[in-house]
């Protein structure tokens, strides 16, 4: 009789392992799938401006060149700080490889002075590129 | 004897559940911690002036908006723009842009941006133009204003 009671108690304390593993694996697959892999071109130090009426980006042109401009005016491409002549050279190489219609995305900090953005825009026009976009967030 | 061998086979097929759960939870916590919120981005298109071109000879009939920093009043900075040299409130300007777009969505808008203006002010204006449906937006440099760098920023 005592043995029977003990067994019943043990059964009550068990955790539904298989159901839990199902849920945990589902969550892991979700996070793996949604984790983006092409974020290394975007500088996390930059706070983008808000543009609530812009069209959301559905598909990005794979040839896009991203230029980050931080609040202090420092400019980087793929997280490597560059001067304006270096940016011009990099854009010239990109234009010769993929053509002059490649989109250039300027990711400027919301508080950076326009002077620094202007320098990048001038480098773009000097290279002969013309498709310029300003990155912003929809909130 | 036959019963004993069956028991051994059963033991071999066991999965180390507790170790697997440890690893799986570790992965789950890692992904939860490193996950960033999904933010939708937009790309605002502008037209650039031709290389070597000078913005001196601006035709008068074009809709020209000046974007400058209001140094004296930071709270008013994002709310004030100048259209054809006249001071405009941003809300009124948005209404005017909509009216302009209704008449001609291809009307060229010249955005004359000063070097000290915050980038947010330009983006806010481009967003208002996008909302109105205007397609031809030219951002040009205002050469009349001197660059006044903020402390801690690059000057060259």
Coordinates of C-alpha atoms in Angstrom, one line a residue:
Chain A
X1 CA 0.0 0.0 0.0
X2 CA 2.8 2.3 1.0
X3 CA 4.7 1.5 -2.2
X4 CA 1.7 2.3 -4.4
X5 CA 1.3 5.7 -2.8
X6 CA 4.9 6.6 -3.4
X7 CA 4.6 5.7 -7.1
X8 CA 1.6 7.9 -7.5
X9 CA 3.4 10.9 -6.0
X10 CA 6.4 10.4 -8.3
X11 CA 4.1 10.4 -11.4
X12 CA 2.6 13.8 -10.3
X13 CA 6.0 15.5 -10.1
X14 CA 7.1 14.6 -13.7
X15 CA 7.6 17.4 -16.3
X16 CA 6.1 17.0 -19.8
X17 CA 9.6 16.9 -21.4
X18 CA 8.5 16.1 -24.9
X19 CA 6.1 19.0 -25.2
X20 CA 8.6 21.4 -23.7
X21 CA 11.3 20.3 -26.1
X22 CA 8.8 20.8 -29.0
X23 CA 8.2 24.4 -27.9
X24 CA 11.9 25.1 -27.2
X25 CA 13.0 23.9 -30.7
X26 CA 10.2 25.9 -32.3
X27 CA 11.5 29.0 -30.6
X28 CA 15.1 28.3 -31.6
X29 CA 14.1 27.8 -35.2
X30 CA 12.2 31.1 -35.1
X31 CA 15.2 33.0 -33.8
X32 CA 17.6 31.4 -36.2
X33 CA 15.4 32.2 -39.2
X34 CA 14.7 35.8 -38.2
X35 CA 18.3 36.6 -37.2
X36 CA 19.6 38.7 -40.1
X37 CA 23.0 38.0 -41.5
X38 CA 23.7 41.1 -43.6
X39 CA 23.8 43.6 -40.8
X40 CA 27.6 44.1 -40.8
X41 CA 27.4 47.1 -43.2
X42 CA 25.1 49.0 -40.8
X43 CA 26.7 51.0 -38.0
X44 CA 24.9 50.4 -34.7
X45 CA 26.2 53.7 -33.3
X46 CA 23.9 55.7 -35.7
X47 CA 20.4 56.7 -34.6
X48 CA 18.5 57.1 -37.8
X49 CA 16.0 59.9 -38.5
X50 CA 12.3 59.2 -38.4
X51 CA 10.3 59.2 -41.7
X52 CA 6.8 57.8 -40.9
X53 CA 5.4 58.3 -44.4
X54 CA 8.2 56.6 -46.4
X55 CA 7.6 53.4 -48.3
X56 CA 9.0 50.4 -46.4
X57 CA 12.0 48.6 -48.0
X58 CA 10.7 45.3 -49.4
X59 CA 13.8 44.2 -51.4
X60 CA 17.2 45.8 -51.3
X61 CA 19.3 45.9 -54.4
X62 CA 22.2 43.6 -53.7
X63 CA 24.6 46.1 -55.4
X64 CA 23.7 48.8 -52.9
X65 CA 26.7 50.6 -51.3
X66 CA 26.0 51.8 -47.7
X67 CA 27.9 54.8 -46.3
X68 CA 27.5 55.5 -42.6
X69 CA 27.9 59.0 -41.2
X70 CA 28.1 59.2 -37.4
X71 CA 27.1 62.2 -35.3
X72 CA 30.7 63.4 -34.9
X73 CA 31.1 63.5 -38.7
X74 CA 33.2 60.3 -39.0
X75 CA 32.4 58.3 -42.1
X76 CA 32.7 54.6 -42.5
X77 CA 31.9 51.9 -45.1
X78 CA 31.5 48.3 -43.8
X79 CA 32.5 49.6 -40.4
X80 CA 35.9 50.7 -41.7
X81 CA 36.5 54.5 -41.2
X82 CA 37.4 56.2 -44.5
X83 CA 38.3 59.7 -45.6
X84 CA 36.6 61.4 -48.6
X85 CA 39.3 60.4 -51.1
X86 CA 39.1 56.8 -50.0
X87 CA 35.3 56.9 -50.3
X88 CA 35.7 58.3 -53.8
X89 CA 38.1 55.5 -54.7
X90 CA 35.8 52.8 -53.3
X91 CA 32.8 54.3 -55.2
X92 CA 34.8 54.4 -58.5
X93 CA 35.7 50.7 -58.1
X94 CA 32.0 49.9 -57.3
X95 CA 30.8 51.9 -60.3
X96 CA 33.3 50.2 -62.7
X97 CA 32.2 46.8 -61.4
X98 CA 28.4 47.1 -61.3
X99 CA 27.7 50.3 -63.4
X100 CA 26.8 53.9 -62.6
X101 CA 23.2 53.1 -61.6
X102 CA 24.1 51.4 -58.3
X103 CA 22.1 52.8 -55.4
X104 CA 24.1 54.6 -52.7
X105 CA 22.5 54.5 -49.3
X106 CA 23.5 57.2 -46.9
X107 CA 22.9 56.3 -43.2
X108 CA 23.3 59.6 -41.5
X109 CA 22.8 60.1 -37.7
X110 CA 19.7 62.2 -37.0
X111 CA 21.9 64.9 -35.3
X112 CA 24.8 65.0 -37.7
X113 CA 25.3 68.4 -39.4
X114 CA 24.5 68.5 -43.0
X115 CA 28.0 69.6 -43.8
X116 CA 29.2 66.0 -43.3
X117 CA 26.4 64.5 -45.4
X118 CA 27.2 67.1 -48.1
X119 CA 30.8 65.8 -48.3
X120 CA 29.6 62.3 -49.0
X121 CA 27.1 63.6 -51.6
X122 CA 29.8 65.5 -53.3
X123 CA 32.0 62.4 -53.5
X124 CA 29.1 60.5 -55.0
X125 CA 28.4 63.2 -57.7
X126 CA 32.2 63.4 -58.5
X127 CA 32.2 59.7 -59.2
X128 CA 29.3 60.1 -61.6
X129 CA 26.8 58.1 -59.5
X130 CA 23.4 59.6 -59.1
X131 CA 21.1 57.2 -57.3
X132 CA 21.2 58.4 -53.7
X133 CA 18.9 57.4 -50.9
X134 CA 18.7 58.5 -47.3
X135 CA 18.1 55.7 -44.8
X136 CA 15.4 56.4 -42.2
X137 CA 13.2 54.4 -39.9
X138 CA 9.4 54.2 -40.1
X139 CA 7.9 54.7 -36.6
Chain B
X1 CA 18.8 -14.9 -20.0
X2 CA 16.7 -13.7 -22.9
X3 CA 15.1 -11.1 -20.7
X4 CA 18.4 -9.7 -19.6
X5 CA 19.7 -9.0 -23.1
X6 CA 16.5 -7.1 -24.0
X7 CA 17.0 -4.8 -21.0
X8 CA 20.6 -3.9 -22.1
X9 CA 19.4 -3.0 -25.6
X10 CA 16.8 -0.7 -24.2
X11 CA 19.4 1.2 -22.2
X12 CA 21.6 1.8 -25.2
X13 CA 18.8 3.5 -27.1
X14 CA 18.3 6.2 -24.4
X15 CA 18.8 9.8 -25.4
X16 CA 20.7 12.0 -22.8
X17 CA 17.7 14.2 -22.2
X18 CA 19.1 16.4 -19.4
X19 CA 22.3 17.3 -21.3
X20 CA 20.2 18.1 -24.5
X21 CA 17.9 20.3 -22.6
X22 CA 20.9 22.2 -21.1
X23 CA 22.3 22.8 -24.6
X24 CA 18.9 23.7 -26.0
X25 CA 18.1 26.2 -23.3
X26 CA 21.6 27.7 -23.7
X27 CA 20.9 28.3 -27.4
X28 CA 17.4 29.7 -26.6
X29 CA 18.7 32.2 -24.1
X30 CA 21.5 33.2 -26.5
X31 CA 19.1 33.9 -29.3
X32 CA 16.6 35.8 -27.0
X33 CA 19.4 38.0 -25.7
X34 CA 21.0 38.7 -29.1
X35 CA 17.7 39.3 -30.9
X36 CA 17.1 42.9 -32.0
X37 CA 13.6 44.4 -32.5
X38 CA 12.4 44.3 -36.1
X39 CA 12.6 47.9 -37.3
X40 CA 11.2 48.8 -40.7
X41 CA 13.4 51.1 -42.8
X42 CA 12.6 53.4 -45.7
X43 CA 14.9 54.9 -48.3
X44 CA 14.2 58.5 -49.3
X45 CA 15.3 59.3 -52.9
X46 CA 16.8 62.6 -53.9
X47 CA 18.2 64.0 -57.1
X48 CA 21.8 65.2 -57.1
X49 CA 23.1 68.3 -59.0
X50 CA 25.3 67.5 -61.9
X51 CA 29.1 67.4 -61.1
X52 CA 30.7 70.8 -61.3
X53 CA 27.3 72.6 -61.4
X54 CA 26.9 75.7 -59.4
X55 CA 23.6 76.4 -57.6
X56 CA 24.0 80.2 -58.2
X57 CA 21.7 80.6 -61.1
X58 CA 18.5 79.2 -59.6
X59 CA 15.4 79.9 -61.7
X60 CA 13.0 82.0 -59.6
X61 CA 9.8 80.1 -60.5
X62 CA 11.0 76.9 -58.7
X63 CA 9.8 76.0 -55.3
X64 CA 12.8 76.6 -53.1
X65 CA 12.9 75.5 -49.5
X66 CA 15.7 76.6 -47.3
X67 CA 16.8 74.3 -44.5
X68 CA 18.8 76.0 -41.8
X69 CA 19.5 75.5 -38.2
X70 CA 17.7 77.8 -35.8
X71 CA 20.5 78.3 -33.4
X72 CA 18.7 80.5 -30.9
X73 CA 15.7 78.2 -30.2
X74 CA 16.4 74.4 -30.4
X75 CA 12.7 73.6 -29.7
X76 CA 11.7 75.5 -32.8
X77 CA 14.5 74.2 -35.0
X78 CA 12.5 71.3 -36.5
X79 CA 9.4 73.4 -37.0
X80 CA 10.7 76.3 -39.0
X81 CA 11.6 76.3 -42.7
X82 CA 12.1 79.1 -45.2
X83 CA 10.3 79.1 -48.5
X84 CA 11.4 81.6 -51.1
X85 CA 12.9 83.6 -48.2
X86 CA 9.7 83.6 -46.1
X87 CA 9.5 81.9 -42.7
X88 CA 7.1 78.9 -42.7
X89 CA 5.8 76.7 -40.0
X90 CA 6.3 73.0 -40.9
X91 CA 2.6 72.1 -40.6
X92 CA 1.7 74.9 -43.0
X93 CA 4.5 73.8 -45.3
X94 CA 3.1 70.3 -45.4
X95 CA -0.3 71.6 -46.5
X96 CA 1.4 73.8 -49.2
X97 CA 3.4 70.8 -50.5
X98 CA 0.2 68.8 -50.8
X99 CA -1.5 71.6 -52.8
X100 CA 1.6 71.8 -55.0
X101 CA 1.6 68.0 -55.6
X102 CA -2.1 68.1 -56.5
X103 CA -1.4 70.7 -59.2
X104 CA 1.8 69.0 -60.5
X105 CA 3.5 66.1 -58.8
X106 CA 6.5 66.6 -61.1
X107 CA 7.1 70.1 -59.8
X108 CA 10.8 70.4 -59.0
X109 CA 11.4 71.2 -55.4
X110 CA 14.8 72.7 -54.6
X111 CA 16.0 72.0 -51.1
X112 CA 18.7 74.4 -50.2
X113 CA 20.3 72.9 -47.2
X114 CA 22.7 74.8 -45.0
X115 CA 25.8 73.1 -43.6
X116 CA 24.8 73.5 -39.9
X117 CA 21.3 72.0 -40.3
X118 CA 20.7 68.7 -38.6
X119 CA 20.2 65.7 -40.9
X120 CA 16.8 65.0 -39.2
X121 CA 15.5 68.3 -40.4
X122 CA 16.3 67.4 -44.0
X123 CA 14.8 63.9 -43.7
X124 CA 11.7 65.3 -42.1
X125 CA 11.2 67.6 -45.1
X126 CA 11.9 64.8 -47.6
X127 CA 9.4 62.6 -45.8
X128 CA 6.8 65.4 -46.0
X129 CA 7.5 65.7 -49.8
X130 CA 7.1 61.9 -50.1
X131 CA 3.8 62.0 -48.2
X132 CA 2.6 64.8 -50.6
X133 CA 3.6 62.7 -53.6
X134 CA 6.2 65.0 -55.0
X135 CA 8.8 63.2 -57.1
X136 CA 11.4 65.6 -58.2
X137 CA 13.5 66.7 -55.1
X138 CA 16.8 68.3 -55.6
X139 CA 19.1 68.8 -52.6
X140 CA 21.6 71.5 -53.1
X141 CA 24.2 73.1 -51.0
X142 CA 23.7 76.5 -49.5
X143 CA 27.0 78.3 -50.0
X144 CA 25.9 81.5 -48.3
X145 CA 26.0 80.0 -44.8
X146 CA 29.3 79.4 -43.0
X147 CA 30.0 76.0 -41.4
X148 CA 29.9 76.3 -37.6
X149 CA 31.1 72.8 -36.3
X150 CA 29.5 71.5 -33.1
X151 CA 32.0 70.7 -30.2
X152 CA 33.4 67.2 -30.6
X153 CA 32.7 66.9 -34.3
X154 CA 35.1 66.8 -37.2
X155 CA 35.9 70.0 -38.9
X156 CA 37.3 68.7 -42.1

